[in-house]
PDB file of C-alpha atoms and ligand atoms in Angstrom:
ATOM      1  CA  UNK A   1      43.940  19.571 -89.612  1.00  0.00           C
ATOM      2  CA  UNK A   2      42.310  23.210 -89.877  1.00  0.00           C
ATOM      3  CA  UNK A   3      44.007  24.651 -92.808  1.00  0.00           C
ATOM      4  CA  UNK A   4      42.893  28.362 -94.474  1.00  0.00           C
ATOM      5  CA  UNK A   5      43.132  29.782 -97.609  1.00  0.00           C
ATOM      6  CA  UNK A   6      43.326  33.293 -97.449  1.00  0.00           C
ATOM      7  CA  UNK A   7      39.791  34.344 -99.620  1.00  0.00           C
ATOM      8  CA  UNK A   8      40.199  38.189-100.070  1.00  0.00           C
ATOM      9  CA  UNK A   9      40.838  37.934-103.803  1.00  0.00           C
ATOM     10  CA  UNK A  10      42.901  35.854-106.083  1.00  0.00           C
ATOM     11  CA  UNK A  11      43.428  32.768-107.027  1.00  0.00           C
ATOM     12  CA  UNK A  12      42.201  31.258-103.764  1.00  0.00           C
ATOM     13  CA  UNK A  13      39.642  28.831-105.278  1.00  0.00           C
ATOM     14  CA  UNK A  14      42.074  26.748-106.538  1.00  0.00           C
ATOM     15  CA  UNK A  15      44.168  26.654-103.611  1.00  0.00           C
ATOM     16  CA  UNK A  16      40.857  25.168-102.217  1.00  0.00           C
ATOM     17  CA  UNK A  17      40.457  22.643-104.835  1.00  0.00           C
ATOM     18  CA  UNK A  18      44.335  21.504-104.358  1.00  0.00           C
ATOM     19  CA  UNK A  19      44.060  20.970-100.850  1.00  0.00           C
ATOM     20  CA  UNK A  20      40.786  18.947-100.918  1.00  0.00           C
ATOM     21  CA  UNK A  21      42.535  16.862-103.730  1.00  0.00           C
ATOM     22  CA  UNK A  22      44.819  15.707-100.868  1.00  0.00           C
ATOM     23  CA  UNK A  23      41.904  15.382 -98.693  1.00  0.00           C
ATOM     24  CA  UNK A  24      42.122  18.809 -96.635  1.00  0.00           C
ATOM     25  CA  UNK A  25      39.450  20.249 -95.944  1.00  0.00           C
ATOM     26  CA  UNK A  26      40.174  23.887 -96.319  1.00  0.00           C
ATOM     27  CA  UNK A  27      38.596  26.913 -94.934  1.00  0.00           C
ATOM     28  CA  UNK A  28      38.028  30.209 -97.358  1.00  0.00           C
ATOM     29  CA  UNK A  29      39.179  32.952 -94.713  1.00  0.00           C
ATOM     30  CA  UNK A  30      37.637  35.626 -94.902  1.00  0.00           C
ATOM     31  CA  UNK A  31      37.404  37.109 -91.864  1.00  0.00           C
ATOM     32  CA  UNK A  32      40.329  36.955 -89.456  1.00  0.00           C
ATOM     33  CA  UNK A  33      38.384  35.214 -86.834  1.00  0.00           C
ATOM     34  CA  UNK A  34      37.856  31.857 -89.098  1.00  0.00           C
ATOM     35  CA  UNK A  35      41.764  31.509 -88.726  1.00  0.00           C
ATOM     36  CA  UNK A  36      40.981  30.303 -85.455  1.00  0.00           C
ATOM     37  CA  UNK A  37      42.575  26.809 -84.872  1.00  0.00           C
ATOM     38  CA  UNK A  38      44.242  27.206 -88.202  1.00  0.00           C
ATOM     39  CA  UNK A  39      47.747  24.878 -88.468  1.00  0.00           C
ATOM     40  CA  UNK A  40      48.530  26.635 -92.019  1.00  0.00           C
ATOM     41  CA  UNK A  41      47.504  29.539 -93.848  1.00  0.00           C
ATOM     42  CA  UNK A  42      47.706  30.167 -97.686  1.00  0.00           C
ATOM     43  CA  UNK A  43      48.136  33.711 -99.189  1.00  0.00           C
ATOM     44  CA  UNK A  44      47.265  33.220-102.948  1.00  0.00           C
ATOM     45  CA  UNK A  45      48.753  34.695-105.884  1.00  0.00           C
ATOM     46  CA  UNK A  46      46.691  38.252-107.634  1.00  0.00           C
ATOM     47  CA  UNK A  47      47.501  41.586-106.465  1.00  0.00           C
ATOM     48  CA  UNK A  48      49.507  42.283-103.790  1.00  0.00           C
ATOM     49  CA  UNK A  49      48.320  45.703-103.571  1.00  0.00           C
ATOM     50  CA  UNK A  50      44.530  44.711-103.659  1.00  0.00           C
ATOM     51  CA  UNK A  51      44.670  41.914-101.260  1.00  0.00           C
ATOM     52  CA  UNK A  52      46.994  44.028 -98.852  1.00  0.00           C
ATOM     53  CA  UNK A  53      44.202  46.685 -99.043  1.00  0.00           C
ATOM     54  CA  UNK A  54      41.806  44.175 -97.888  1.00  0.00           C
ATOM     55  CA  UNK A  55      43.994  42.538 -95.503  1.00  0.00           C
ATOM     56  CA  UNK A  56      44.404  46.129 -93.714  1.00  0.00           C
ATOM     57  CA  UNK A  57      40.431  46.457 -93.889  1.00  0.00           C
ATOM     58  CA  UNK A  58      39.433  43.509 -92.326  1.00  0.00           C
ATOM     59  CA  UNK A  59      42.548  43.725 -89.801  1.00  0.00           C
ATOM     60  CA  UNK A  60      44.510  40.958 -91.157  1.00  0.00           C
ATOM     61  CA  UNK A  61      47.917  42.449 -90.515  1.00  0.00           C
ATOM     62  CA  UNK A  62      47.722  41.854 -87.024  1.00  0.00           C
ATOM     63  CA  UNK A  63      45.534  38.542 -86.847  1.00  0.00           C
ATOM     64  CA  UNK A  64      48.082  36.826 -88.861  1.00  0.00           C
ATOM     65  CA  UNK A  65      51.229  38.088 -87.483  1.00  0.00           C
ATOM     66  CA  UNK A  66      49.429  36.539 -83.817  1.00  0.00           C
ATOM     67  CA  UNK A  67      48.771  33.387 -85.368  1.00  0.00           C
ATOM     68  CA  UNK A  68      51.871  32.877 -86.959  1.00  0.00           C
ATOM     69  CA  UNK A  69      53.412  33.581 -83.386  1.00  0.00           C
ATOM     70  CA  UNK A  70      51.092  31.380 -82.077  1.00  0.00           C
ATOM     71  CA  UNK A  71      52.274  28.292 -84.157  1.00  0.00           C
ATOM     72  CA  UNK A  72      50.626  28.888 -87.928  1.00  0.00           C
ATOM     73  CA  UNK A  73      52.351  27.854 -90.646  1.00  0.00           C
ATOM     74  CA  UNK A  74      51.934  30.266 -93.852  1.00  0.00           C
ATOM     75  CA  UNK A  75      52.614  29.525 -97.517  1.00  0.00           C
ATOM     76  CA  UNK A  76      52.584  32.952-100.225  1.00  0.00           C
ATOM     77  CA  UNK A  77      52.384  31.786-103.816  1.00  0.00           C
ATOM     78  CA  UNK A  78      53.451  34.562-105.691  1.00  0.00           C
ATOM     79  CA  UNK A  79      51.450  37.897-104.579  1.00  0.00           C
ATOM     80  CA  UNK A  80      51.103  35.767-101.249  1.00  0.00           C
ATOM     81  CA  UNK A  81      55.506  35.514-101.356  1.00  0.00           C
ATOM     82  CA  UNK A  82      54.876  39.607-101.838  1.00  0.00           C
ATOM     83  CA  UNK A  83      52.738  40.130 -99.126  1.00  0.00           C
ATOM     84  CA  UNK A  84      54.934  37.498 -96.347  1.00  0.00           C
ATOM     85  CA  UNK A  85      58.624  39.546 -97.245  1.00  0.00           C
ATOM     86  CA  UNK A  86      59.946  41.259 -95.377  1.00  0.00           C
ATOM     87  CA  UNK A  87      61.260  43.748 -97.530  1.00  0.00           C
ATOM     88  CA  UNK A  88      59.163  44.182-101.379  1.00  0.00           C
ATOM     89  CA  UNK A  89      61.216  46.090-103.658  1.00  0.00           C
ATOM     90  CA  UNK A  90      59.412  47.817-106.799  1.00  0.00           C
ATOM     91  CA  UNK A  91      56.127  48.586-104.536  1.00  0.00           C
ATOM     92  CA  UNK A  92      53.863  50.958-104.851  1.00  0.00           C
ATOM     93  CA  UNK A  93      55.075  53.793-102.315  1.00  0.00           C
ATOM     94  CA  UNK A  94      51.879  53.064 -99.969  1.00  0.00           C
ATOM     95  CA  UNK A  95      52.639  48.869-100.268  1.00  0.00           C
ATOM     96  CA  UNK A  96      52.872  47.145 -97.006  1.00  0.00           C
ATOM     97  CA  UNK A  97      53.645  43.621 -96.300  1.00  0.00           C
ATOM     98  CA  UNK A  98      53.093  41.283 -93.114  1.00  0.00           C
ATOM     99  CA  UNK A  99      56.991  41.312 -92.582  1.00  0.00           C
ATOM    100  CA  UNK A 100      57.537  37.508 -91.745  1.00  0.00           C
ATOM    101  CA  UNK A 101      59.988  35.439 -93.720  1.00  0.00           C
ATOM    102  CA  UNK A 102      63.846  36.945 -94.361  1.00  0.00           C
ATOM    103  CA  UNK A 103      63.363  37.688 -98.148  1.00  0.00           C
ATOM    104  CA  UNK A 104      63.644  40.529-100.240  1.00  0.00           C
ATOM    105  CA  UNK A 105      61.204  40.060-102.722  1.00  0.00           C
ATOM    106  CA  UNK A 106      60.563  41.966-106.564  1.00  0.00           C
ATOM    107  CA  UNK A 107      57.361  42.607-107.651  1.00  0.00           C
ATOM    108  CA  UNK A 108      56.572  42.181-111.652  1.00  0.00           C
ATOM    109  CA  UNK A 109      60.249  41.038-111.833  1.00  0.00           C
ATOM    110  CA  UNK A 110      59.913  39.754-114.981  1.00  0.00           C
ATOM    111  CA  UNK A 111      58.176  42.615-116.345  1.00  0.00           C
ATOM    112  CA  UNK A 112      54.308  42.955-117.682  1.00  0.00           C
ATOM    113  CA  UNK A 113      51.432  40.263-118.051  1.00  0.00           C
ATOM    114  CA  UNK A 114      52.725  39.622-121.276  1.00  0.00           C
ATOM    115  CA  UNK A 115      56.416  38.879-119.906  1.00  0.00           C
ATOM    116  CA  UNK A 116      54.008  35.858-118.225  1.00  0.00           C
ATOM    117  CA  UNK A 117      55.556  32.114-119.117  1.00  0.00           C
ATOM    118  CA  UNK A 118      56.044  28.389-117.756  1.00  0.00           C
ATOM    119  CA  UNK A 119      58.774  27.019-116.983  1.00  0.00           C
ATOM    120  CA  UNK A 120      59.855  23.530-115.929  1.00  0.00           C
ATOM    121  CA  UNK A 121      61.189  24.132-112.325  1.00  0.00           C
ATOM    122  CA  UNK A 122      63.597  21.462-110.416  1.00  0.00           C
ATOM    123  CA  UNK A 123      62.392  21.715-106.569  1.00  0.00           C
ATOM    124  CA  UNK A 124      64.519  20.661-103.592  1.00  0.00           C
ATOM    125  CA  UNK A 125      61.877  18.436-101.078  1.00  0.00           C
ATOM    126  CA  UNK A 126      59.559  17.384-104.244  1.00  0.00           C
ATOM    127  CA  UNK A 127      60.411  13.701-105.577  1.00  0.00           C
ATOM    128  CA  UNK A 128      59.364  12.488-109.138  1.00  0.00           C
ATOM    129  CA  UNK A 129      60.917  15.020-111.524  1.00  0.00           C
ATOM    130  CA  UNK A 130      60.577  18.589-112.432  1.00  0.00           C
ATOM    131  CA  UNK A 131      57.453  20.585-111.561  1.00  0.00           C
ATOM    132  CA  UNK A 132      55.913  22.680-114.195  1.00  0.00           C
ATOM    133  CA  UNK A 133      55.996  26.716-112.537  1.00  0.00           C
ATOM    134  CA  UNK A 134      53.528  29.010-114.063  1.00  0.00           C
ATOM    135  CA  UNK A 135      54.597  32.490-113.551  1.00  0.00           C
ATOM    136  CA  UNK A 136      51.991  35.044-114.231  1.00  0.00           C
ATOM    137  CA  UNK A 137      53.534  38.432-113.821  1.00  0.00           C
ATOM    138  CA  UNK A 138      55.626  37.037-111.126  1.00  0.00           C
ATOM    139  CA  UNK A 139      58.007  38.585-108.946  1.00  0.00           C
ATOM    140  CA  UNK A 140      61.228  36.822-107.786  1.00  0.00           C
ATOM    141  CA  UNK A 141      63.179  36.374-104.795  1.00  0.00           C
ATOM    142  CA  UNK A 142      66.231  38.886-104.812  1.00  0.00           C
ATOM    143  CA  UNK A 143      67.374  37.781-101.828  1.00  0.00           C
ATOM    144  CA  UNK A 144      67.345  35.384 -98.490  1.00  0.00           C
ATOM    145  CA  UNK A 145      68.227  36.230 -95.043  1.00  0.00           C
ATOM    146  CA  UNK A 146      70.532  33.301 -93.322  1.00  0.00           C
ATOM    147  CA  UNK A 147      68.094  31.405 -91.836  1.00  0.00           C
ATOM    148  CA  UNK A 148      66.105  30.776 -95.237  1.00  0.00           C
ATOM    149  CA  UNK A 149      66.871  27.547 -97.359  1.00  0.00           C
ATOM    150  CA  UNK A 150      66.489  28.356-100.699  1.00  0.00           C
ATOM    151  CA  UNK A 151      64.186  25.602-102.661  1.00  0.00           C
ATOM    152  CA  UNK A 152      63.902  26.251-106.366  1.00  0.00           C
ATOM    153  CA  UNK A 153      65.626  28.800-109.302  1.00  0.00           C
ATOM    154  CA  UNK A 154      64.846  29.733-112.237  1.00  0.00           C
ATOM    155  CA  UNK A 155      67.518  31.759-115.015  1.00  0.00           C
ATOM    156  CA  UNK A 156      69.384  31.736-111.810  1.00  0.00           C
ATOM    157  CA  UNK A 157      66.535  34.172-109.614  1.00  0.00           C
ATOM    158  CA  UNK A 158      65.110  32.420-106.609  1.00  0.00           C
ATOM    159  CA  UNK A 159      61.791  31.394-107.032  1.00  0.00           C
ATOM    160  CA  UNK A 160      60.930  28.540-103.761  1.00  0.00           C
ATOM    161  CA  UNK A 161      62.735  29.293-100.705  1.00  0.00           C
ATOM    162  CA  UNK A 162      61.455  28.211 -97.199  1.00  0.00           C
ATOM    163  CA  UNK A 163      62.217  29.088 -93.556  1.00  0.00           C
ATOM    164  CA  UNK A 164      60.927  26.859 -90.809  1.00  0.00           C
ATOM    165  CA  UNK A 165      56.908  27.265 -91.033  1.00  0.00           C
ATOM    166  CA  UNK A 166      57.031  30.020 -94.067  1.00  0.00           C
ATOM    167  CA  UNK A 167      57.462  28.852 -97.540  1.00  0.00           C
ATOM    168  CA  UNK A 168      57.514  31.360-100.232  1.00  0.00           C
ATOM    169  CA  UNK A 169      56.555  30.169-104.189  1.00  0.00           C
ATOM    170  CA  UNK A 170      56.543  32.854-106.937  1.00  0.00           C
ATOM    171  CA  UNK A 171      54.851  31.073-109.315  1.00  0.00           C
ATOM    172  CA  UNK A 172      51.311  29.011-109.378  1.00  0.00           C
ATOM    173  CA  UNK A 173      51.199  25.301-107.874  1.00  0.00           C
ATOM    174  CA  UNK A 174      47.486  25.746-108.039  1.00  0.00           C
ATOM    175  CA  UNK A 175      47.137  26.259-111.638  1.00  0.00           C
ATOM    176  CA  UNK A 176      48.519  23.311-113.133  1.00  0.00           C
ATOM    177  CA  UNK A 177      46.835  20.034-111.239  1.00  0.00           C
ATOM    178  CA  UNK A 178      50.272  18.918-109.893  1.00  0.00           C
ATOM    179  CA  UNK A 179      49.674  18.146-106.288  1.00  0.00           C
ATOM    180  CA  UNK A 180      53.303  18.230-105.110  1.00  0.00           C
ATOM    181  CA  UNK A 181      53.787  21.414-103.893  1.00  0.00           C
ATOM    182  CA  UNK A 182      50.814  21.635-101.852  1.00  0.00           C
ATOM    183  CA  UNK A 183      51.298  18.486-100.502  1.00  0.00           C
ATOM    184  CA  UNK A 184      55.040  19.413 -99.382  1.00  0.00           C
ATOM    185  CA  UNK A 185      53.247  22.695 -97.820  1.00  0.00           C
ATOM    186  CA  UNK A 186      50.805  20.431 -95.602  1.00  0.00           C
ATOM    187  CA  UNK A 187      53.451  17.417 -94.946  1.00  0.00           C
ATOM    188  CA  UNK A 188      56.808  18.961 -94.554  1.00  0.00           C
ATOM    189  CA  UNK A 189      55.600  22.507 -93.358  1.00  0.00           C
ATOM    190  CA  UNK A 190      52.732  22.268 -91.215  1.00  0.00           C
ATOM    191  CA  UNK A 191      53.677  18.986 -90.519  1.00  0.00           C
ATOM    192  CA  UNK A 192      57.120  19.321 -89.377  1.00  0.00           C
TER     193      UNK A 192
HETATM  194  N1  LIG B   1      52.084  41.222-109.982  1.00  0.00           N
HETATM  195  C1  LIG B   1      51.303  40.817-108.852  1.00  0.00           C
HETATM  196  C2  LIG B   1      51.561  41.697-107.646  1.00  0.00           C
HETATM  197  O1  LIG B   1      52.395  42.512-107.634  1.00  0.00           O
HETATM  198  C3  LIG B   1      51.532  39.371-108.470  1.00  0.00           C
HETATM  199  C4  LIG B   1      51.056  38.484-109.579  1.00  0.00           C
HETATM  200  C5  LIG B   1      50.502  37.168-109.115  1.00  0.00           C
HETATM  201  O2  LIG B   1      50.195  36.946-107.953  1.00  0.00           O
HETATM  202  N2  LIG B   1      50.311  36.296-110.059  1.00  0.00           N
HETATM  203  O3  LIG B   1      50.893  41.528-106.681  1.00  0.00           O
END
């Protein structure tokens, strides 16, 4: 199972590390050609603007709009979530995102890095308790189109919503060592 990470900047390591914990074996993408065969893609959490800069550089914006046609599952933790809505409120005026889940998504939500904070999150699709959410200047999900099933709040904002292959988190599986999430991203998404 050929599953990418999305390596233009960001946390993207990590989402490595997770997904070999489970015994993945991820691809950094980098270019858009080593999404070839991909089942799943990951869009990591940093700066939406930055990676969407990159993504438009190296001709992402198409590549993964194809693929996704073509059967590939994608998962957005937090900038990622930014980047896969299909409407970002708060952007920056020349902000553009890939347009493919039904959310309407608000960037630094919460406020500034300092406004940054963990939170102990109860997830529909994720047995054994609550998982712990790290939001690092985070946005949250204002809103879901019909066809989205919304996952996970938090003070009542939407943070995990998912619609058929897309999942959207706004917070950091990858940080904390908790292999849930990822593994609900590889069983019950791309596996589904
Ligand atoms: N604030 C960032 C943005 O707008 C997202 C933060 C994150 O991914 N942790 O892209």
């Amino acid at each position: 199972m050929k599953i990418g990470v999305l390596a233009l900047q960001g946390a993207f390591r990590e989402h490595i590390v997770s997904l070999e914990a489970l015994g993945v074996s991820p691809v950094a993408v980098r270019l858009p050609e080593q999404m070839t065969d991909c089942v799943g893609l990951v869009i990591p959490g940093g700066e939406s603007t930055a990676i969407g800069k990159l993504m438009e550089t190296y001709g992402f914006y198409d590549a993964v709009a194809q693929q996704h046609g073509a059967g590939m599952a994608v998962w957005g933790t937090c900038a990622g979530a930014i980047l896969i809505a299909h409407e970002v409120l708060d952007a920056l005026p020349e902000q553009r995102s890939l347009d493919l889940m039904d959310i309407s998504v608000r960037r630094n939500a919460y406020g500034r890095q300092v406004e940054s904070f963990e939170a102990d999150l109860d997830i529909d699709g994720l047995d054994g308790g609550d998982f712990r959410g790290v939001f690092i200047r985070a946005p949250w999900i204002e809103s879901v189109g019909e066809g989205v099933e919304v996952l996970a709040r938090h003070d009542g904002h939407i943070v995990a919503a998912r619609q058929d292959d897309l999942l959207a988190t706004t917070f950091h599986p990858e940080l904390t060592g908790d292999p849930r999430m990822h593994r609900y991203f590889v069983e019950a998404v791309v596996g589904r």
